[in-house]
mmCIF file of C-alpha atoms in Angstrom:
data_model
loop_
_atom_site.group_PDB
_atom_site.id
_atom_site.type_symbol
_atom_site.label_atom_id
_atom_site.label_comp_id
_atom_site.label_asym_id
_atom_site.label_seq_id
_atom_site.Cartn_x
_atom_site.Cartn_y
_atom_site.Cartn_z
ATOM 1 C CA LEU A 79 -120.887 16.137 140.318
ATOM 2 C CA SER A 80 -122.250 18.821 137.996
ATOM 3 C CA PRO A 81 -122.164 18.923 134.182
ATOM 4 C CA THR A 82 -121.435 22.671 134.254
ATOM 5 C CA GLU A 83 -119.126 24.864 136.308
ATOM 6 C CA ILE A 84 -121.795 27.553 136.771
ATOM 7 C CA ASP A 85 -125.475 26.634 137.131
ATOM 8 C CA LEU A 86 -127.275 29.541 138.772
ATOM 9 C CA GLY A 87 -130.281 28.746 140.977
ATOM 10 C CA LEU A 88 -131.174 28.288 144.632
ATOM 11 C CA ASP A 89 -133.344 25.153 144.658
ATOM 12 C CA ARG A 90 -130.492 22.649 144.977
ATOM 13 C CA VAL A 91 -128.716 24.534 147.754
ATOM 14 C CA GLN A 92 -131.902 25.230 149.689
ATOM 15 C CA THR A 93 -132.895 21.561 149.490
ATOM 16 C CA VAL A 94 -129.560 20.415 150.907
ATOM 17 C CA LEU A 95 -129.630 23.086 153.620
ATOM 18 C CA ARG A 96 -133.088 21.944 154.715
ATOM 19 C CA ARG A 97 -131.795 18.396 155.019
ATOM 20 C CA LEU A 98 -128.809 19.572 157.070
ATOM 21 C CA SER A 99 -130.954 21.688 159.480
ATOM 22 C CA LEU A 100 -128.109 24.062 160.323
ATOM 23 C CA GLU A 101 -128.523 26.549 163.152
ATOM 24 C CA LEU A 102 -127.872 30.100 161.980
ATOM 25 C CA PRO A 103 -126.043 32.749 164.039
ATOM 26 C CA GLY A 104 -127.486 36.012 165.277
ATOM 27 C CA HIS A 105 -125.954 37.882 162.362
ATOM 28 C CA VAL A 106 -125.614 36.851 158.709
ATOM 29 C CA LEU A 107 -124.020 39.609 156.624
ATOM 30 C CA LEU A 108 -124.220 39.163 152.855
ATOM 31 C CA ILE A 109 -121.838 41.252 150.704
ATOM 32 C CA ALA A 110 -122.488 41.619 146.973
ATOM 33 C CA GLY A 111 -121.319 44.002 144.246
ATOM 34 C CA THR A 112 -119.086 44.124 141.187
ATOM 35 C CA ASN A 113 -115.888 45.365 142.855
ATOM 36 C CA GLY A 114 -114.746 45.783 146.445
ATOM 37 C CA LYS A 115 -116.385 42.671 147.882
ATOM 38 C CA GLY A 116 -113.123 41.117 149.029
ATOM 39 C CA SER A 117 -111.952 44.349 150.650
ATOM 40 C CA SER A 118 -115.336 44.827 152.320
ATOM 41 C CA VAL A 119 -115.289 41.309 153.752
ATOM 42 C CA ALA A 120 -111.743 41.836 155.021
ATOM 43 C CA VAL A 121 -112.667 45.125 156.724
ATOM 44 C CA THR A 122 -115.872 43.693 158.196
ATOM 45 C CA THR A 123 -114.231 40.633 159.678
ATOM 46 C CA ALA A 124 -111.188 42.535 160.974
ATOM 47 C CA LEU A 125 -113.361 45.030 162.847
ATOM 48 C CA LEU A 126 -115.658 42.339 164.236
ATOM 49 C CA ARG A 127 -112.725 40.272 165.470
ATOM 50 C CA ALA A 128 -111.161 43.304 167.137
ATOM 51 C CA ALA A 129 -114.484 43.902 168.891
ATOM 52 C CA ASP A 130 -114.418 40.323 170.272
ATOM 53 C CA TYR A 131 -117.101 38.896 168.013
ATOM 54 C CA ARG A 132 -116.459 35.359 166.772
ATOM 55 C CA VAL A 133 -116.821 35.512 163.019
ATOM 56 C CA GLY A 134 -116.682 33.244 159.987
ATOM 57 C CA ALA A 135 -115.862 34.657 156.544
ATOM 58 C CA TYR A 136 -116.627 32.925 153.251
ATOM 59 C CA THR A 137 -114.989 34.374 150.125
ATOM 60 C CA SER A 138 -114.144 33.371 146.559
ATOM 61 C CA PRO A 139 -112.083 32.748 144.593
ATOM 62 C CA HIS A 140 -109.044 31.699 146.587
ATOM 63 C CA VAL A 141 -105.544 32.964 145.807
ATOM 64 C CA ILE A 142 -103.594 29.761 146.420
ATOM 65 C CA ASP A 143 -105.491 27.234 148.563
ATOM 66 C CA PHE A 144 -109.182 26.363 148.780
ATOM 67 C CA ASN A 145 -108.987 26.731 152.583
ATOM 68 C CA GLU A 146 -108.767 30.519 152.160
ATOM 69 C CA ARG A 147 -112.466 30.496 151.284
ATOM 70 C CA ILE A 148 -113.550 29.311 154.741
ATOM 71 C CA VAL A 149 -112.019 31.347 157.548
ATOM 72 C CA ILE A 150 -112.870 31.438 161.259
ATOM 73 C CA ASP A 151 -111.538 34.297 163.360
ATOM 74 C CA GLY A 152 -108.941 35.136 160.733
ATOM 75 C CA THR A 153 -107.590 31.593 160.247
ATOM 76 C CA PRO A 154 -108.393 29.336 157.271
ATOM 77 C CA VAL A 155 -109.873 26.078 158.542
ATOM 78 C CA ASP A 156 -107.960 22.811 158.249
ATOM 79 C CA ASP A 157 -108.413 20.228 155.506
ATOM 80 C CA ALA A 158 -109.971 17.721 157.921
ATOM 81 C CA ILE A 159 -112.732 20.148 158.903
ATOM 82 C CA ILE A 160 -113.586 20.903 155.275
ATOM 83 C CA VAL A 161 -113.547 17.213 154.325
ATOM 84 C CA ALA A 162 -115.842 16.414 157.255
ATOM 85 C CA ALA A 163 -118.260 19.076 155.994
ATOM 86 C CA PHE A 164 -118.125 17.575 152.497
ATOM 87 C CA GLU A 165 -118.938 14.153 153.944
ATOM 88 C CA ARG A 166 -121.977 15.519 155.774
ATOM 89 C CA ILE A 167 -123.208 17.146 152.571
ATOM 90 C CA GLU A 168 -122.685 13.932 150.645
ATOM 91 C CA LYS A 169 -124.830 11.979 153.105
ATOM 92 C CA VAL A 170 -127.870 14.151 152.381
ATOM 93 C CA ARG A 171 -127.217 15.266 148.789
ATOM 94 C CA ASP A 172 -128.659 12.130 147.165
ATOM 95 C CA ASP A 173 -128.653 12.748 143.407
ATOM 96 C CA LEU A 174 -128.622 16.562 143.415
ATOM 97 C CA PRO A 175 -125.807 17.729 141.058
ATOM 98 C CA LEU A 176 -124.185 20.482 143.134
ATOM 99 C CA THR A 177 -121.652 22.703 141.385
ATOM 100 C CA TYR A 178 -118.150 23.330 142.731
ATOM 101 C CA PHE A 179 -119.230 26.704 144.157
ATOM 102 C CA GLU A 180 -122.471 25.359 145.652
ATOM 103 C CA TYR A 181 -120.644 22.505 147.362
ATOM 104 C CA GLY A 182 -118.074 24.894 148.827
ATOM 105 C CA THR A 183 -120.714 27.382 149.957
ATOM 106 C CA ILE A 184 -122.715 24.753 151.819
ATOM 107 C CA ALA A 185 -119.510 23.376 153.347
ATOM 108 C CA ALA A 186 -118.678 26.831 154.699
ATOM 109 C CA MET A 187 -122.103 27.060 156.301
ATOM 110 C CA VAL A 188 -121.667 23.631 157.874
ATOM 111 C CA VAL A 189 -118.280 24.608 159.291
ATOM 112 C CA PHE A 190 -119.570 27.918 160.613
ATOM 113 C CA ALA A 191 -122.658 26.361 162.197
ATOM 114 C CA ASP A 192 -120.535 23.792 164.022
ATOM 115 C CA ALA A 193 -118.278 26.569 165.356
ATOM 116 C CA GLU A 194 -121.224 28.432 166.946
ATOM 117 C CA LEU A 195 -120.100 31.874 165.798
ATOM 118 C CA ASP A 196 -121.577 35.306 166.471
ATOM 119 C CA ALA A 197 -121.612 36.331 162.800
ATOM 120 C CA TRP A 198 -121.201 34.912 159.307
ATOM 121 C CA VAL A 199 -119.848 37.209 156.580
ATOM 122 C CA LEU A 200 -120.645 35.747 153.164
ATOM 123 C CA GLU A 201 -119.274 37.109 149.896
ATOM 124 C CA VAL A 202 -121.593 36.650 146.928
ATOM 125 C CA GLY A 203 -119.868 34.763 144.129
ATOM 126 C CA LEU A 204 -121.835 35.786 141.036
ATOM 127 C CA GLY A 205 -124.703 38.272 140.876
ATOM 128 C CA GLY A 206 -126.849 37.806 143.946
ATOM 129 C CA ARG A 207 -130.396 36.695 143.221
ATOM 130 C CA LEU A 208 -129.453 33.155 142.182
ATOM 131 C CA ASP A 209 -126.069 32.861 143.901
ATOM 132 C CA ALA A 210 -125.677 30.009 146.385
ATOM 133 C CA THR A 211 -124.892 32.425 149.225
ATOM 134 C CA ASN A 212 -128.386 33.882 148.832
ATOM 135 C CA ALA A 213 -130.001 30.599 149.892
ATOM 136 C CA ILE A 214 -130.248 31.808 153.492
ATOM 137 C CA ASP A 215 -131.729 35.088 154.675
ATOM 138 C CA PRO A 216 -129.254 37.777 155.731
ATOM 139 C CA THR A 217 -129.859 39.906 158.788
ATOM 140 C CA ALA A 218 -128.260 42.808 156.883
ATOM 141 C CA SER A 219 -126.587 43.099 153.477
ATOM 142 C CA LEU A 220 -124.284 45.310 151.438
ATOM 143 C CA ILE A 221 -124.076 45.974 147.707
ATOM 144 C CA THR A 222 -120.749 47.711 147.138
ATOM 145 C CA ASN A 223 -121.393 48.988 143.588
ATOM 146 C CA VAL A 224 -122.551 47.823 140.171
ATOM 147 C CA SER A 225 -120.545 47.897 136.942
ATOM 148 C CA LEU A 226 -120.151 45.692 133.883
ATOM 149 C CA ASP A 227 -118.810 42.199 134.626
ATOM 150 C CA HIS A 228 -119.972 38.604 134.109
ATOM 151 C CA CYS A 229 -122.197 39.930 131.337
ATOM 152 C CA ASP A 230 -122.704 36.458 129.865
ATOM 153 C CA TRP A 231 -124.553 35.510 133.049
ATOM 154 C CA LEU A 232 -125.985 38.723 134.473
ATOM 155 C CA GLY A 233 -126.868 40.907 131.483
ATOM 156 C CA ASN A 234 -125.238 43.396 129.151
ATOM 157 C CA ASP A 235 -126.183 46.627 130.919
ATOM 158 C CA ILE A 236 -125.926 48.127 134.396
ATOM 159 C CA GLU A 237 -129.627 47.888 135.188
ATOM 160 C CA SER A 238 -129.835 44.184 134.316
ATOM 161 C CA ILE A 239 -126.798 43.419 136.465
ATOM 162 C CA ALA A 240 -128.137 45.614 139.278
ATOM 163 C CA ALA A 241 -131.416 43.709 139.260
ATOM 164 C CA GLU A 242 -129.514 40.466 139.836
ATOM 165 C CA LYS A 243 -127.443 41.940 142.668
ATOM 166 C CA ALA A 244 -130.543 43.503 144.251
ATOM 167 C CA GLY A 245 -131.876 39.965 144.658
ATOM 168 C CA ILE A 246 -130.074 39.740 148.015
ATOM 169 C CA MET A 247 -132.572 42.222 149.498
ATOM 170 C CA ARG A 248 -135.279 41.004 151.879
ATOM 171 C CA ALA A 249 -138.484 42.618 153.083
ATOM 172 C CA GLY A 250 -137.889 44.487 156.328
ATOM 173 C CA VAL A 251 -134.130 43.874 156.221
ATOM 174 C CA THR A 252 -131.552 46.655 155.778
ATOM 175 C CA THR A 253 -129.374 46.762 152.679
ATOM 176 C CA ILE A 254 -126.508 49.234 152.313
ATOM 177 C CA TYR A 255 -125.649 50.559 148.863
ATOM 178 C CA GLY A 256 -122.048 51.763 148.869
ATOM 179 C CA ALA A 257 -121.665 53.829 145.686
ATOM 180 C CA SER A 258 -122.981 57.293 144.854
ATOM 181 C CA ASP A 259 -124.677 56.262 141.589
ATOM 182 C CA VAL A 260 -127.619 54.048 142.500
ATOM 183 C CA PRO A 261 -129.182 51.996 139.680
ATOM 184 C CA ALA A 262 -132.945 52.300 139.341
ATOM 185 C CA ALA A 263 -133.245 48.519 139.678
ATOM 186 C CA VAL A 264 -131.882 48.706 143.234
ATOM 187 C CA LEU A 265 -134.297 51.470 144.219
ATOM 188 C CA ASP A 266 -137.227 49.682 142.558
ATOM 189 C CA ARG A 267 -136.494 46.367 144.280
ATOM 190 C CA ALA A 268 -136.275 47.999 147.705
ATOM 191 C CA GLN A 269 -139.565 49.819 147.252
ATOM 192 C CA ARG A 270 -141.357 46.833 145.761
ATOM 193 C CA ILE A 271 -140.523 44.358 148.541
ATOM 194 C CA GLY A 272 -140.296 46.773 151.460
ATOM 195 C CA ALA A 273 -136.551 46.486 152.114
ATOM 196 C CA ARG A 274 -134.814 49.234 154.098
ATOM 197 C CA LEU A 275 -132.231 50.775 151.769
ATOM 198 C CA LEU A 276 -129.480 53.043 153.132
ATOM 199 C CA LEU A 277 -127.529 55.019 150.543
ATOM 200 C CA ALA A 278 -124.037 56.516 150.479
ATOM 201 C CA GLY A 279 -124.242 60.297 150.614
ATOM 202 C CA ARG A 280 -127.698 60.195 152.140
ATOM 203 C CA GLU A 281 -127.918 58.004 155.265
ATOM 204 C CA PHE A 282 -124.140 57.786 155.693
ATOM 205 C CA ASP A 283 -121.088 59.525 154.281
ATOM 206 C CA TYR A 284 -117.377 60.164 154.783
ATOM 207 C CA GLU A 285 -115.155 63.218 154.508
ATOM 208 C CA ARG A 286 -111.376 63.538 154.242
ATOM 209 C CA ASP A 287 -109.360 66.541 155.371
ATOM 210 C CA ASP A 288 -105.981 67.989 154.392
ATOM 211 C CA SER A 289 -104.225 66.414 157.375
ATOM 212 C CA GLY A 290 -104.796 62.890 156.074
ATOM 213 C CA LEU A 291 -107.513 62.128 158.615
ATOM 214 C CA TRP A 292 -111.114 61.349 157.732
ATOM 215 C CA LYS A 293 -114.464 60.990 159.431
ATOM 216 C CA TRP A 294 -117.551 58.880 158.971
ATOM 217 C CA THR A 295 -121.062 60.020 159.729
ATOM 218 C CA SER A 296 -124.502 58.446 159.750
ATOM 219 C CA ASN A 297 -127.872 59.721 160.850
ATOM 220 C CA ASP A 298 -127.120 58.529 164.382
ATOM 221 C CA ARG A 299 -123.382 58.904 164.996
ATOM 222 C CA SER A 300 -120.060 60.331 163.902
ATOM 223 C CA LEU A 301 -116.600 58.772 164.014
ATOM 224 C CA ASP A 302 -113.917 61.447 163.825
ATOM 225 C CA ASP A 303 -110.132 61.569 163.331
ATOM 226 C CA LEU A 304 -109.900 58.233 161.547
ATOM 227 C CA LEU A 305 -106.493 57.250 160.166
ATOM 228 C CA SER A 306 -105.853 56.356 156.534
ATOM 229 C CA PRO A 307 -106.485 52.659 155.799
ATOM 230 C CA GLY A 308 -103.740 50.223 154.879
ATOM 231 C CA LEU A 309 -105.704 49.063 151.830
ATOM 232 C CA ARG A 310 -104.515 51.149 148.871
ATOM 233 C CA GLY A 311 -106.649 53.244 146.560
ATOM 234 C CA ASP A 312 -108.893 56.215 147.283
ATOM 235 C CA PHE A 313 -111.960 54.069 146.575
ATOM 236 C CA GLN A 314 -111.268 52.122 149.782
ATOM 237 C CA TYR A 315 -112.678 54.995 151.833
ATOM 238 C CA GLY A 316 -116.033 54.389 150.182
ATOM 239 C CA ASN A 317 -115.787 50.652 150.809
ATOM 240 C CA ILE A 318 -115.003 51.216 154.489
ATOM 241 C CA ALA A 319 -117.762 53.801 154.884
ATOM 242 C CA ALA A 320 -120.279 51.283 153.557
ATOM 243 C CA VAL A 321 -118.962 48.568 155.896
ATOM 244 C CA LEU A 322 -119.374 50.875 158.892
ATOM 245 C CA ALA A 323 -122.971 51.521 157.804
ATOM 246 C CA LEU A 324 -123.497 47.757 157.511
ATOM 247 C CA LEU A 325 -122.176 47.136 161.028
ATOM 248 C CA GLU A 326 -124.388 49.894 162.408
ATOM 249 C CA ALA A 327 -127.457 48.536 160.618
ATOM 250 C CA ALA A 328 -126.735 45.053 161.966
ATOM 251 C CA GLY A 329 -126.456 46.321 165.528
ATOM 252 C CA LEU A 330 -122.802 45.262 165.847
ATOM 253 C CA ASP A 331 -122.009 48.426 167.736
ATOM 254 C CA ARG A 332 -118.881 47.258 169.539
ATOM 255 C CA ALA A 333 -117.042 47.473 166.216
ATOM 256 C CA LEU A 334 -118.043 51.114 165.712
ATOM 257 C CA ASP A 335 -115.348 52.702 167.814
ATOM 258 C CA ALA A 336 -112.827 55.194 166.424
ATOM 259 C CA ALA A 337 -109.954 53.916 168.563
ATOM 260 C CA LEU A 338 -110.639 50.326 167.488
ATOM 261 C CA ILE A 339 -110.882 51.327 163.820
ATOM 262 C CA ASN A 340 -107.589 53.233 164.056
ATOM 263 C CA ARG A 341 -105.925 50.232 165.649
ATOM 264 C CA VAL A 342 -107.090 47.787 162.968
ATOM 265 C CA LEU A 343 -107.478 49.368 159.539
ATOM 266 C CA PRO A 344 -104.139 51.168 158.997
ATOM 267 C CA THR A 345 -102.307 47.825 159.006
ATOM 268 C CA LEU A 346 -104.912 45.796 157.111
ATOM 269 C CA THR A 347 -103.797 44.389 153.747
ATOM 270 C CA LEU A 348 -105.322 41.964 151.272
ATOM 271 C CA ALA A 349 -103.327 39.655 149.021
ATOM 272 C CA GLY A 350 -103.326 40.641 145.364
ATOM 273 C CA ARG A 351 -105.164 43.935 145.809
ATOM 274 C CA MET A 352 -102.808 46.742 144.775
ATOM 275 C CA GLN A 353 -100.120 44.879 146.670
ATOM 276 C CA GLU A 354 -96.578 46.179 146.288
ATOM 277 C CA PHE A 355 -93.376 44.233 146.892
ATOM 278 C CA SER A 356 -89.716 45.094 146.449
ATOM 279 C CA ALA A 357 -86.524 43.305 147.491
ATOM 280 C CA GLY A 358 -83.833 45.639 146.287
ATOM 281 C CA GLY A 359 -84.667 45.448 142.573
ATOM 282 C CA PRO A 360 -87.686 46.443 140.491
ATOM 283 C CA ARG A 361 -90.879 46.832 142.490
ATOM 284 C CA TRP A 362 -93.710 44.408 141.892
ATOM 285 C CA LEU A 363 -97.333 45.562 141.865
ATOM 286 C CA LEU A 364 -99.959 42.824 141.948
ATOM 287 C CA ASP A 365 -103.653 43.537 141.469
ATOM 288 C CA VAL A 366 -106.492 41.235 140.435
ATOM 289 C CA ALA A 367 -108.321 43.875 138.364
ATOM 290 C CA HIS A 368 -110.469 41.776 136.020
ATOM 291 C CA ASN A 369 -113.138 44.175 134.756
ATOM 292 C CA PRO A 370 -113.118 47.728 133.350
ATOM 293 C CA ALA A 371 -114.151 49.439 136.602
ATOM 294 C CA ALA A 372 -111.383 47.748 138.582
ATOM 295 C CA ALA A 373 -108.898 48.533 135.808
ATOM 296 C CA GLU A 374 -109.837 52.216 136.009
ATOM 297 C CA GLN A 375 -108.966 52.212 139.712
ATOM 298 C CA LEU A 376 -105.660 50.493 138.941
ATOM 299 C CA GLY A 377 -104.998 53.073 136.233
ATOM 300 C CA ALA A 378 -105.656 55.855 138.728
ATOM 301 C CA LEU A 379 -103.102 54.344 141.110
ATOM 302 C CA LEU A 380 -100.522 54.040 138.335
ATOM 303 C CA ALA A 381 -101.159 57.641 137.315
ATOM 304 C CA SER A 382 -100.741 59.007 140.833
ATOM 305 C CA GLU A 383 -97.904 56.894 142.235
ATOM 306 C CA TYR A 384 -95.987 55.239 139.400
ATOM 307 C CA ARG A 385 -95.320 57.937 136.800
ATOM 308 C CA ASP A 386 -91.653 58.845 137.132
ATOM 309 C CA GLU A 387 -88.709 58.195 134.836
ATOM 310 C CA SER A 388 -89.089 54.431 135.190
ATOM 311 C CA GLU A 389 -90.929 51.987 132.929
ATOM 312 C CA THR A 390 -93.848 49.667 133.698
ATOM 313 C CA TRP A 391 -93.879 46.072 132.479
ATOM 314 C CA ALA A 392 -97.406 44.613 132.562
ATOM 315 C CA ILE A 393 -97.858 40.837 132.753
ATOM 316 C CA ILE A 394 -101.501 39.996 132.185
ATOM 317 C CA GLY A 395 -103.743 36.919 132.037
ATOM 318 C CA VAL A 396 -107.532 37.091 131.570
ATOM 319 C CA LEU A 397 -110.452 34.639 131.662
ATOM 320 C CA ASP A 398 -112.584 34.138 128.579
ATOM 321 C CA ASP A 399 -115.743 35.806 129.940
ATOM 322 C CA LYS A 400 -113.961 39.130 130.518
ATOM 323 C CA ASP A 401 -113.783 42.340 128.490
ATOM 324 C CA VAL A 402 -110.117 42.370 127.495
ATOM 325 C CA ALA A 403 -110.210 45.760 125.793
ATOM 326 C CA GLY A 404 -112.114 47.249 128.718
ATOM 327 C CA ILE A 405 -109.443 46.008 131.110
ATOM 328 C CA VAL A 406 -106.319 47.049 129.215
ATOM 329 C CA LYS A 407 -107.365 50.462 127.882
ATOM 330 C CA PRO A 408 -107.497 52.231 131.291
ATOM 331 C CA ILE A 409 -104.045 50.845 132.117
ATOM 332 C CA ASP A 410 -102.387 51.228 128.717
ATOM 333 C CA PRO A 411 -101.323 54.903 129.069
ATOM 334 C CA PHE A 412 -99.136 53.888 132.018
ATOM 335 C CA VAL A 413 -97.690 50.670 130.557
ATOM 336 C CA ASP A 414 -94.492 50.614 128.519
ATOM 337 C CA HIS A 415 -94.388 46.864 127.780
ATOM 338 C CA TRP A 416 -97.303 44.397 127.567
ATOM 339 C CA ILE A 417 -96.699 40.664 128.145
ATOM 340 C CA ALA A 418 -99.574 38.202 127.662
ATOM 341 C CA VAL A 419 -99.748 34.854 129.456
ATOM 342 C CA THR A 420 -102.351 32.128 129.754
ATOM 343 C CA ALA A 421 -103.906 32.317 133.223
ATOM 344 C CA ASP A 422 -103.961 29.142 135.314
ATOM 345 C CA SER A 423 -107.574 28.226 134.517
ATOM 346 C CA SER A 424 -109.445 26.125 131.984
ATOM 347 C CA ARG A 425 -111.416 29.288 131.193
ATOM 348 C CA ALA A 426 -108.345 31.399 130.405
ATOM 349 C CA VAL A 427 -107.915 33.260 127.140
ATOM 350 C CA PRO A 428 -104.873 31.648 125.446
ATOM 351 C CA ALA A 429 -101.830 33.914 125.473
ATOM 352 C CA VAL A 430 -101.743 34.124 121.665
ATOM 353 C CA GLU A 431 -105.354 35.309 121.485
ATOM 354 C CA LEU A 432 -104.931 37.615 124.479
ATOM 355 C CA GLY A 433 -101.881 39.207 122.873
ATOM 356 C CA ARG A 434 -103.815 39.738 119.650
ATOM 357 C CA GLN A 435 -106.675 41.453 121.503
ATOM 358 C CA ILE A 436 -104.292 43.656 123.500
ATOM 359 C CA GLY A 437 -102.457 44.636 120.322
ATOM 360 C CA ASN A 438 -105.720 45.582 118.635
ATOM 361 C CA ALA A 439 -107.054 47.490 121.672
ATOM 362 C CA CYS A 440 -103.836 49.413 122.354
ATOM 363 C CA ASP A 441 -102.510 49.652 118.784
ATOM 364 C CA ARG A 442 -99.027 48.445 119.713
ATOM 365 C CA PRO A 443 -97.167 45.172 120.169
ATOM 366 C CA CYS A 444 -97.772 42.729 123.000
ATOM 367 C CA ARG A 445 -95.219 40.031 123.763
ATOM 368 C CA ILE A 446 -96.605 36.480 124.050
ATOM 369 C CA VAL A 447 -94.914 33.972 126.353
ATOM 370 C CA ASP A 448 -95.543 30.344 127.200
ATOM 371 C CA SER A 449 -95.812 30.602 130.985
ATOM 372 C CA LEU A 450 -96.092 33.021 133.867
ATOM 373 C CA ASP A 451 -92.659 31.990 135.160
ATOM 374 C CA GLU A 452 -91.134 32.816 131.779
ATOM 375 C CA ALA A 453 -92.929 36.166 131.716
ATOM 376 C CA MET A 454 -91.711 37.080 135.200
ATOM 377 C CA ASP A 455 -88.150 36.083 134.284
ATOM 378 C CA TYR A 456 -88.284 37.974 130.990
ATOM 379 C CA ALA A 457 -89.519 41.206 132.582
ATOM 380 C CA GLY A 458 -87.386 40.861 135.681
ATOM 381 C CA ASN A 459 -84.192 40.386 133.700
ATOM 382 C CA ARG A 460 -84.828 43.423 131.493
ATOM 383 C CA ALA A 461 -86.296 45.900 133.961
ATOM 384 C CA SER A 462 -84.127 48.401 135.781
ATOM 385 C CA ASP A 463 -84.167 48.683 139.553
ATOM 386 C CA LYS A 464 -86.437 51.721 139.195
ATOM 387 C CA ASP A 465 -89.011 49.966 137.008
ATOM 388 C CA THR A 466 -92.386 48.520 138.018
ATOM 389 C CA LEU A 467 -93.433 44.956 137.212
ATOM 390 C CA LEU A 468 -97.231 44.768 137.190
ATOM 391 C CA VAL A 469 -99.126 41.462 137.314
ATOM 392 C CA THR A 470 -102.857 41.796 136.728
ATOM 393 C CA GLY A 471 -106.012 40.597 134.984
ATOM 394 C CA SER A 472 -107.142 37.674 137.138
ATOM 395 C CA PHE A 473 -106.815 35.846 140.447
ATOM 396 C CA TYR A 474 -105.532 32.974 138.297
ATOM 397 C CA VAL A 475 -102.381 34.850 137.331
ATOM 398 C CA VAL A 476 -101.870 37.037 140.428
ATOM 399 C CA GLY A 477 -102.123 34.066 142.816
ATOM 400 C CA PRO A 478 -99.352 32.050 141.139
ATOM 401 C CA ALA A 479 -97.237 35.216 140.885
ATOM 402 C CA LEU A 480 -97.572 35.833 144.622
ATOM 403 C CA SER A 481 -96.507 32.259 145.255
ATOM 404 C CA ALA A 482 -93.529 32.558 142.883
ATOM 405 C CA LEU A 483 -92.385 35.710 144.685
ATOM 406 C CA GLY A 484 -92.639 34.004 148.055
ATOM 407 C CA LEU A 485 -95.326 36.410 149.203
ATOM 408 C CA TYR A 486 -97.916 33.726 149.698
ATOM 409 C CA SER A 487 -97.154 30.171 150.748
ATOM 410 C CA ARG A 488 -99.357 27.121 150.643
ATOM 411 C CA ARG A 489 -100.712 25.978 153.985
#
């Protein structure tokens, strides 16, 4: 229906939404940022569900099935419900050429409106200002952080990208910024339009102690003796702290309870995010790190938890709009064997070219294989039981790997 896969702009989506006349819930939470959006959506929805709010979550991309993008109360909706939403959109679309993402975003809103939920949690797909999720006004929003990614679309520097992500702000509406380094573009946008901006380290913060517990504080409350989250990586504390600030700003106070948080977050996991699996042989580590900032966090995990006498075999696939060198360099000191594959996407860097770029960036050989299955067999057959098999670089290689390992089944 669209001549291009990505066609940023709000006019088409807003026109279709006006024709559909959907009724919005009391709370629309919009989550943007370079990294941590998926984790933040997962934490937000898990806490809201535990507090007996009915919630819809829209995320992208999916790991295996499209249905994962449209979730109500923790369950992906059925094919028939999504198809019915598509049919309603088609009746009012006329000749507007909606993109794949725009069509899916509107479908999620149709499904959520029909379900009469308390809250919608919408993950921004690309940027913010012109992303389809930004076609409706949030009641509160979160920008997790800003780093270099999608530069072909958003700009080649932090401030340009930040300006795009700051486009989710609204006059008089609270936006949480979750990282300590705040781009000037975010501050300028908030001041210019009169948005209420709450910053990490200023209006809210967290602190960890030697016992493994942590606490969260804001200007109005404190949550003490919180247990470590199930999501791996020290950066997750910052993500969770920002989510708690978002829930407070939105007035969703039932979710801001220490006992509830301790019941929910220690067991929360997210497919393909620093996910470890072992069945008596080498351990698998699967992480969708697809930009330099995410790769640095993965490198930090490898440095702290995976540096023993074993070896690490890294299977990687990357899309063609990504910074290959920026992704592999933070990981390279902890990788003993690189294996390049072509990710399962029309936008993937071919394995031969990916291997060449990895070889140039790391100044050592990179094996090139024809398929992910072959790469997993090759590494699995040569690794010792103490080794680590890492799959990374893209949802489009981690998702199929999860399926091959039996960790994620189609619905």
